[in-house]
Coordinates of C-alpha atoms and ligand atoms in Angstrom, one line a residue:
M22 CA -0.5 1.5 5.9
E23 CA -4.0 0.2 6.2
L24 CA -3.0 -3.1 8.0
A25 CA -0.2 -1.8 10.2
D26 CA 0.3 -4.4 13.1
K27 CA -2.5 -6.7 11.8
R28 CA -1.8 -10.4 12.0
I29 CA -3.2 -12.3 9.0
L30 CA -3.0 -16.1 8.7
L31 CA -3.1 -16.9 5.0
G32 CA -4.3 -20.3 4.1
I33 CA -3.6 -21.6 0.6
S34 CA -5.4 -24.6 -0.8
G35 CA -4.8 -26.5 -3.9
G36 CA -5.9 -24.6 -7.1
I37 CA -4.2 -22.9 -10.0
A38 CA -4.9 -19.5 -8.5
A39 CA -2.3 -20.4 -5.7
Y40 CA 0.3 -18.8 -8.0
K41 CA -1.3 -15.4 -7.1
S42 CA -0.8 -16.1 -3.3
A43 CA 2.8 -15.0 -3.2
E44 CA 1.6 -11.6 -4.8
L45 CA -1.1 -11.5 -2.2
V46 CA 1.5 -11.9 0.7
R47 CA 3.6 -9.1 -0.7
R48 CA 0.6 -6.7 -1.0
L49 CA -0.5 -7.5 2.5
K50 CA 2.9 -6.8 3.8
D51 CA 3.1 -3.6 1.8
Q52 CA 0.2 -2.4 4.0
G53 CA 2.1 -3.4 7.2
A54 CA 0.5 -6.8 7.9
D55 CA 2.4 -9.6 9.6
V56 CA 1.6 -12.6 7.5
R57 CA 2.0 -16.3 8.3
V58 CA 1.2 -18.9 5.6
V59 CA -0.4 -22.2 6.1
M60 CA -0.6 -24.6 3.1
T61 CA -2.7 -27.7 2.4
R62 CA -1.0 -30.8 1.0
S63 CA -2.3 -30.1 -2.5
A64 CA -1.5 -26.4 -2.5
K65 CA 2.2 -27.5 -2.5
E66 CA 1.6 -29.1 -5.9
F67 CA 0.9 -25.6 -7.3
I68 CA 3.4 -23.4 -5.4
T69 CA 6.4 -24.2 -3.2
P70 CA 6.5 -23.5 0.5
L71 CA 10.0 -22.0 -0.2
T72 CA 8.5 -19.1 -2.3
L73 CA 5.9 -18.3 0.4
Q74 CA 8.6 -18.4 3.2
A75 CA 10.7 -16.0 1.2
V76 CA 7.8 -13.5 0.7
S77 CA 6.3 -13.8 4.1
G78 CA 9.5 -13.9 6.1
H79 CA 8.3 -16.8 8.1
P80 CA 8.5 -20.7 7.7
V81 CA 5.3 -22.1 6.2
A82 CA 3.2 -24.3 8.4
D83 CA 1.7 -27.4 6.8
S84 CA 1.6 -30.2 9.3
L85 CA -0.6 -30.8 12.3
L86 CA 1.5 -33.7 13.6
D87 CA 4.9 -32.2 13.3
P88 CA 6.5 -32.1 16.8
A89 CA 9.1 -29.5 15.7
A90 CA 6.4 -27.1 14.5
E91 CA 4.3 -27.7 17.6
A92 CA 7.3 -26.9 19.7
G93 CA 7.5 -23.5 18.0
M94 CA 4.1 -22.0 17.4
G95 CA 1.6 -24.8 17.9
H96 CA -1.6 -25.0 16.0
I97 CA -3.8 -23.6 18.9
E98 CA -1.3 -20.7 19.4
L99 CA -1.3 -20.0 15.6
A100 CA -5.1 -20.0 15.7
K101 CA -5.1 -17.6 18.5
W102 CA -2.3 -15.4 17.1
A103 CA -4.4 -14.4 14.0
D104 CA -6.6 -11.2 13.8
L105 CA -7.9 -12.7 10.5
V106 CA -7.7 -16.0 8.7
L107 CA -8.0 -15.5 4.9
I108 CA -8.0 -18.6 2.7
A109 CA -7.1 -17.7 -0.9
P110 CA -7.5 -19.6 -3.0
A111 CA -10.2 -21.6 -1.3
S112 CA -10.9 -24.8 -3.3
A113 CA -14.3 -26.7 -3.6
N114 CA -12.7 -29.5 -1.7
L115 CA -11.4 -27.3 1.2
M116 CA -14.9 -25.6 1.5
A117 CA -16.5 -29.0 1.6
R118 CA -14.2 -30.1 4.4
M119 CA -14.8 -26.9 6.3
A120 CA -18.6 -27.2 5.9
A121 CA -18.4 -30.8 7.3
G122 CA -16.4 -29.4 10.4
M123 CA -13.4 -31.6 9.6
G124 CA -10.0 -31.1 11.2
D125 CA -8.1 -33.5 9.0
E126 CA -5.1 -31.3 8.4
L127 CA -3.6 -28.2 9.8
L128 CA -5.6 -25.5 7.9
T129 CA -9.0 -27.1 8.5
T130 CA -8.0 -27.6 12.2
L131 CA -7.0 -23.9 12.5
C132 CA -10.3 -22.8 11.1
L133 CA -12.1 -24.8 13.8
A134 CA -9.7 -23.5 16.6
T135 CA -9.6 -19.8 15.7
P136 CA -11.6 -17.1 17.5
A137 CA -10.7 -14.8 14.6
P138 CA -13.0 -14.1 11.6
V139 CA -12.4 -16.4 8.7
A140 CA -12.7 -15.2 5.1
L141 CA -12.7 -17.4 2.0
A142 CA -11.7 -16.4 -1.6
P143 CA -13.2 -19.1 -3.6
A144 CA -11.4 -20.1 -6.8
M145 CA -12.4 -23.0 -9.0
N146 CA -13.8 -24.1 -12.4
Q147 CA -17.2 -22.4 -13.1
Q148 CA -19.0 -25.7 -13.3
M149 CA -17.5 -26.8 -9.9
Y150 CA -18.6 -23.5 -8.5
R151 CA -22.1 -23.9 -9.8
N152 CA -22.5 -27.5 -8.7
P153 CA -25.3 -27.8 -6.1
A154 CA -23.0 -29.5 -3.6
T155 CA -20.5 -26.5 -3.7
Q156 CA -23.4 -24.0 -3.4
A157 CA -24.9 -25.9 -0.4
N158 CA -21.4 -25.8 1.3
L159 CA -21.1 -22.1 0.6
A160 CA -24.5 -21.5 2.2
T161 CA -23.6 -23.5 5.2
L162 CA -20.4 -21.7 5.7
A163 CA -22.1 -18.3 5.2
S164 CA -24.7 -19.2 7.8
R165 CA -21.9 -19.8 10.3
G166 CA -20.5 -16.4 9.7
I167 CA -17.7 -17.3 7.4
L168 CA -17.0 -14.4 5.1
L169 CA -17.2 -15.1 1.4
W170 CA -15.1 -12.7 -0.8
G171 CA -15.8 -13.3 -4.5
P172 CA -15.4 -15.1 -6.7
D173 CA -15.1 -13.0 -9.7
S174 CA -16.5 -13.9 -13.1
G175 CA -14.5 -14.1 -16.4
S176 CA -12.1 -16.3 -18.3
Q177 CA -10.6 -19.2 -16.4
A178 CA -7.2 -21.0 -16.6
C179 CA -9.0 -24.1 -18.0
G180 CA -10.4 -22.0 -20.9
D181 CA -14.0 -21.8 -19.5
V182 CA -15.8 -18.5 -18.9
G183 CA -17.9 -17.9 -15.8
P184 CA -17.9 -17.5 -12.0
G185 CA -14.9 -18.9 -10.1
R186 CA -12.0 -16.6 -10.5
M187 CA -10.2 -15.6 -7.3
L188 CA -10.5 -11.9 -6.5
D189 CA -7.6 -9.8 -7.5
P190 CA -4.9 -9.7 -4.7
L191 CA -5.3 -5.9 -4.3
E192 CA -9.1 -6.2 -3.9
L193 CA -8.4 -8.9 -1.2
V194 CA -6.1 -6.5 0.6
Q195 CA -8.8 -3.9 0.6
R196 CA -11.3 -6.4 2.0
C197 CA -8.9 -7.3 4.8
A198 CA -8.4 -3.6 5.7
L199 CA -12.2 -3.0 5.7
Q200 CA -12.7 -6.1 7.9
L201 CA -10.1 -5.2 10.3
Q202 CA -10.7 -1.5 10.8
G203 CA -12.3 -0.4 14.0
P204 CA -15.9 0.8 14.5
Q205 CA -17.2 2.4 11.3
P206 CA -17.9 6.2 11.9
L207 CA -20.4 6.5 9.1
A208 CA -22.3 3.3 9.7
G209 CA -26.1 3.8 9.4
L210 CA -25.7 7.1 7.4
H211 CA -26.6 7.7 3.7
L212 CA -24.1 10.0 2.1
L213 CA -25.0 11.5 -1.3
L214 CA -22.4 13.3 -3.4
T215 CA -21.7 14.8 -6.8
A216 CA -18.5 14.4 -8.7
G217 CA -16.9 15.2 -12.0
P218 CA -17.8 17.9 -14.6
T219 CA -21.1 18.4 -16.3
R220 CA -21.5 18.7 -20.1
E221 CA -23.9 21.3 -21.5
A222 CA -24.8 20.5 -25.1
L223 CA -24.6 23.1 -27.8
D224 CA -25.7 20.9 -30.7
P225 CA -25.8 17.2 -31.3
V226 CA -21.9 16.9 -31.4
R227 CA -20.6 19.8 -29.2
F228 CA -20.7 20.7 -25.5
I229 CA -19.3 23.1 -22.9
S230 CA -17.5 21.4 -20.1
N231 CA -14.4 21.7 -17.8
H232 CA -11.3 19.8 -16.7
S233 CA -12.7 18.2 -13.6
S234 CA -11.5 14.5 -13.5
G235 CA -13.8 13.4 -10.8
K236 CA -10.8 12.0 -8.7
M237 CA -11.6 13.9 -5.5
G238 CA -15.3 13.0 -5.6
F239 CA -14.6 9.3 -6.3
A240 CA -12.0 9.3 -3.5
L241 CA -14.6 10.6 -1.2
A242 CA -17.1 8.0 -2.3
R243 CA -14.6 5.3 -1.7
A244 CA -13.5 6.6 1.7
A245 CA -17.2 7.1 2.8
A246 CA -18.0 3.5 1.8
E247 CA -15.0 2.3 3.7
M248 CA -16.1 4.3 6.7
G249 CA -19.5 2.4 6.7
A250 CA -21.8 4.8 4.9
R251 CA -24.3 3.9 2.3
V252 CA -23.1 6.0 -0.7
T253 CA -24.9 7.4 -3.7
L254 CA -22.5 9.0 -6.2
V255 CA -24.1 11.2 -8.9
S256 CA -21.3 11.5 -11.5
G257 CA -20.8 13.5 -14.5
P258 CA -18.8 12.0 -17.5
V259 CA -15.6 10.7 -16.1
N260 CA -13.2 7.9 -16.9
L261 CA -13.0 6.3 -13.4
P262 CA -14.1 2.9 -12.0
T263 CA -17.0 2.8 -9.4
P264 CA -15.6 2.2 -6.0
T265 CA -16.6 -1.0 -4.2
G266 CA -20.0 -0.9 -2.6
V267 CA -21.0 2.6 -4.1
T268 CA -24.3 3.2 -6.0
R269 CA -23.4 5.3 -9.1
I270 CA -25.9 7.3 -11.1
D271 CA -24.4 8.7 -14.3
V272 CA -25.6 12.0 -15.6
E273 CA -24.4 14.5 -18.2
S274 CA -25.9 18.0 -17.7
A275 CA -26.2 20.2 -14.6
Q276 CA -30.0 19.9 -14.9
Q277 CA -29.8 16.0 -14.9
M278 CA -27.4 16.2 -11.9
H279 CA -29.8 18.5 -10.1
D280 CA -32.8 16.1 -10.8
A281 CA -30.8 13.0 -9.6
V282 CA -29.7 14.7 -6.5
H283 CA -33.2 15.8 -5.6
A284 CA -34.5 12.3 -6.3
A285 CA -32.1 10.8 -3.7
V286 CA -31.6 13.7 -1.1
A287 CA -34.7 13.0 1.1
D288 CA -33.2 10.0 2.9
S289 CA -29.6 11.3 3.0
Q290 CA -28.0 12.7 6.2
I291 CA -24.9 14.1 4.4
F292 CA -24.6 15.8 1.1
I293 CA -21.2 16.7 -0.5
G294 CA -21.2 18.8 -3.7
C295 CA -17.8 17.9 -5.2
A296 CA -18.9 18.2 -8.9
A297 CA -17.6 21.1 -11.0
V298 CA -21.0 22.1 -12.3
A299 CA -21.2 24.3 -15.4
D300 CA -22.6 27.6 -14.3
Y301 CA -24.2 28.3 -17.7
R302 CA -25.8 26.2 -20.5
A303 CA -27.0 27.1 -24.0
A304 CA -30.2 28.9 -24.0
A305 CA -31.3 26.6 -26.9
I306 CA -29.6 23.4 -28.0
S307 CA -29.3 23.5 -31.8
P308 CA -31.1 20.4 -33.2
Q309 CA -28.6 20.3 -36.1
K310 CA -24.8 20.6 -36.1
I311 CA -24.0 24.4 -36.0
K312 CA -22.4 25.3 -39.4
K313 CA -19.5 27.5 -40.0
T314 CA -20.4 30.0 -42.8
A315 CA -18.2 31.9 -45.1
D316 CA -19.4 35.4 -44.1
N317 CA -19.6 34.8 -40.3
E318 CA -16.3 35.6 -38.5
E319 CA -18.0 35.5 -35.1
L320 CA -20.5 33.2 -33.5
V321 CA -22.6 34.4 -30.6
L322 CA -23.9 31.9 -28.1
T323 CA -26.6 32.9 -25.6
L324 CA -26.1 31.2 -22.3
V325 CA -28.6 30.9 -19.4
K326 CA -27.8 30.1 -15.7
N327 CA -27.9 26.6 -14.5
P328 CA -29.6 25.7 -11.2
D329 CA -27.1 25.9 -8.3
I330 CA -27.5 22.3 -7.0
I331 CA -25.8 22.7 -3.7
A332 CA -27.7 25.9 -2.9
S333 CA -31.0 24.2 -3.7
V334 CA -30.0 21.4 -1.2
G335 CA -29.0 24.0 1.4
A336 CA -32.4 25.6 1.0
L337 CA -34.4 22.4 1.8
P338 CA -36.4 22.6 5.1
N339 CA -34.9 19.3 6.3
K340 CA -31.5 19.7 4.7
P341 CA -28.7 17.1 5.2
F342 CA -25.4 18.2 6.6
T343 CA -24.1 20.0 3.5
V344 CA -20.6 20.3 2.3
G345 CA -19.4 22.3 -0.6
F346 CA -16.1 22.7 -2.5
A347 CA -14.6 26.0 -3.6
A348 CA -12.0 25.9 -6.4
E349 CA -10.5 29.4 -6.4
T350 CA -7.4 31.0 -7.8
V351 CA -7.4 34.2 -5.7
D352 CA -8.7 35.3 -2.3
V353 CA -9.6 31.6 -1.4
E354 CA -10.7 32.2 2.2
Q355 CA -12.9 35.3 1.4
Y356 CA -14.7 33.5 -1.5
A357 CA -15.1 30.3 0.4
L358 CA -16.6 32.0 3.4
G359 CA -18.9 33.9 1.1
K360 CA -20.2 30.7 -0.4
L361 CA -20.6 29.0 3.0
Q362 CA -23.1 31.8 3.9
R363 CA -24.8 32.3 0.7
K364 CA -25.4 28.6 -0.1
R365 CA -26.3 27.8 3.5
L366 CA -23.6 25.2 3.8
D367 CA -22.4 23.5 7.0
M368 CA -18.8 23.2 5.8
I369 CA -16.7 24.2 2.7
A370 CA -13.5 22.8 1.5
A371 CA -11.5 25.4 -0.5
N372 CA -8.6 24.6 -2.7
D373 CA -6.3 26.9 -4.6
V374 CA -6.4 25.5 -8.1
S375 CA -3.8 28.0 -9.3
R376 CA -1.1 26.0 -7.5
A377 CA 0.7 23.3 -9.5
G378 CA 0.2 19.7 -8.5
Q379 CA -3.1 20.0 -6.8
G380 CA -6.7 20.3 -7.5
F381 CA -8.1 19.7 -11.0
N382 CA -6.9 16.5 -12.8
S383 CA -4.1 16.0 -10.2
D384 CA -3.6 13.0 -8.0
D385 CA -2.9 15.2 -5.0
N386 CA -4.8 17.9 -3.2
A387 CA -4.5 20.3 -0.3
L388 CA -7.6 21.9 1.3
T389 CA -8.6 24.5 3.8
V390 CA -11.9 23.5 5.4
F391 CA -14.1 26.1 6.8
W392 CA -17.2 25.8 9.0
P393 CA -19.1 28.5 10.9
G394 CA -16.6 29.6 13.6
G395 CA -13.6 27.5 12.6
S396 CA -11.2 26.2 10.0
Q397 CA -8.6 23.5 9.4
E398 CA -5.7 23.1 6.9
L399 CA -5.4 19.6 5.3
P400 CA -1.9 19.7 3.8
L401 CA -0.9 18.4 0.4
A402 CA -1.5 14.5 0.2
D403 CA -3.0 12.0 -2.2
K404 CA -6.7 12.5 -2.7
L405 CA -7.7 9.4 -0.8
S406 CA -5.9 10.5 2.3
I407 CA -7.4 14.0 1.9
A408 CA -10.9 12.5 1.5
R409 CA -10.4 10.4 4.7
H410 CA -9.3 13.4 6.6
L411 CA -12.2 15.6 5.3
L412 CA -14.7 12.9 6.1
T413 CA -13.3 12.7 9.7
L414 CA -14.1 16.4 10.1
V415 CA -17.5 15.9 8.6
V416 CA -18.2 13.1 11.1
E417 CA -17.1 15.3 14.1
H418 CA -19.3 18.2 13.0
Y419 CA -22.2 16.1 11.9
Q420 CA -22.2 14.5 15.4
C421 CA -21.9 17.9 17.0
D422 CA -24.9 19.2 15.1
H423 CA -27.0 16.1 15.8
R424 CA -26.1 15.7 19.5
G425 CA -29.4 15.7 21.5
R426 CA -31.6 15.5 18.3
P427 CA -34.0 12.6 18.0
Ligands
LIG501 O1 -20.1 28.9 -6.9 P1 -19.2 27.8 -7.2 O2 -19.4 27.1 -8.4 O3 -17.7 28.2 -6.9 O4 -19.5 26.8 -5.9 C1 -18.8 25.6 -5.8 C2 -19.7 24.7 -5.0 O5 -21.1 24.7 -5.5 C3 -19.3 23.2 -5.2 O6 -19.6 22.5 -4.0 C4 -20.2 22.7 -6.4 O7 -20.4 21.4 -6.5 C5 -21.4 23.5 -6.1 N1 -22.2 23.9 -7.3 C6 -23.5 23.3 -7.6 N2 -24.2 23.7 -8.6 C7 -23.9 24.7 -9.4 C8 -22.5 25.3 -9.2 C9 -21.8 24.9 -8.2 O8 -23.8 22.4 -6.8 N3 -24.6 25.1 -10.4

């Protein structure tokens, strides 16, 4: 529950995207947030207060001059109650009123009165969004520290295509969680990691590869970005979206992955090798498709060793804090500790890929993490939780290693 005990004041202004606000309240509450809703007059033309009362579990506030409402949680109390004010959708008109510092109804007054961060999720027609008046208002609000989340670009309710779509409710929930989490433990650090399989070409249409889905590496990239790191993700061919805020470099072969890592490693403080790199590649890639022939029952391929990417990082004179993975089926601890030493790693995360429901291609994982002189079990959980847990260990040990260093 990423928003447990967080108090979010959700402002809704008048726009067609207001129909998504009920879903947004549900998703915020799924993550443990206490949500109170404030609507502008025109918002009520698009969605009823009754709907939002039902999903939030609290009456909707909409009037500045309602003695009954002020006798309950008055507007100043409401402004002080919030940990975060999120206005979604934020219309062009609402942003103009905020930029002018108006307190002409409850929502604008709350924005003036709250000590909490205020975030806007703009939503409007693309021409209205591009209008210089709207852009000037956005710039004014940004210069005052108002957070601007979105808008997205794409097809709009009115049939236009362009910028002005409200961010998806799940994306907004994620932004709230990032905004409200405590000090970011990886802030100021550059984390470089590899993920996914590599493909080693045999001819123009065939390759050798493996079953790695990239899910663990992508979960690590997402978790590291959420913990404040600048993240560079060197990824083999996978079918996964790039996590928010992560710089992704796509590669195919082990050699390309090696080169991309070495182009970025010099200014990184942490390197995680999560990719399932093919150990061997074809000695020669056939320029034409290899043909099956009537008289050949066997085909012999000559393979040569690929560079060991993580070992080459471990051998650098100013190596980053280096974390490897060991996917094993037997004697997990013994092989993991061997790799820790041989590849000059600071930490290794071992998983038993012979167990059902964890490791390759699965959504869950369990790891045993080893470092020189210690170890810890991370029991079976979804890969994002495992990633956060592993990064917490990385932070502790990185800080230990660097204590006292300039
Ligand atoms: O030796 P093994 O392949 O089991 O080691 C696994 C670890 O080494 C992983 O962290 C993997 O990303 C890394 N590795 C690598 N380059 C290779 C082979 C493995 O970086 N060629």
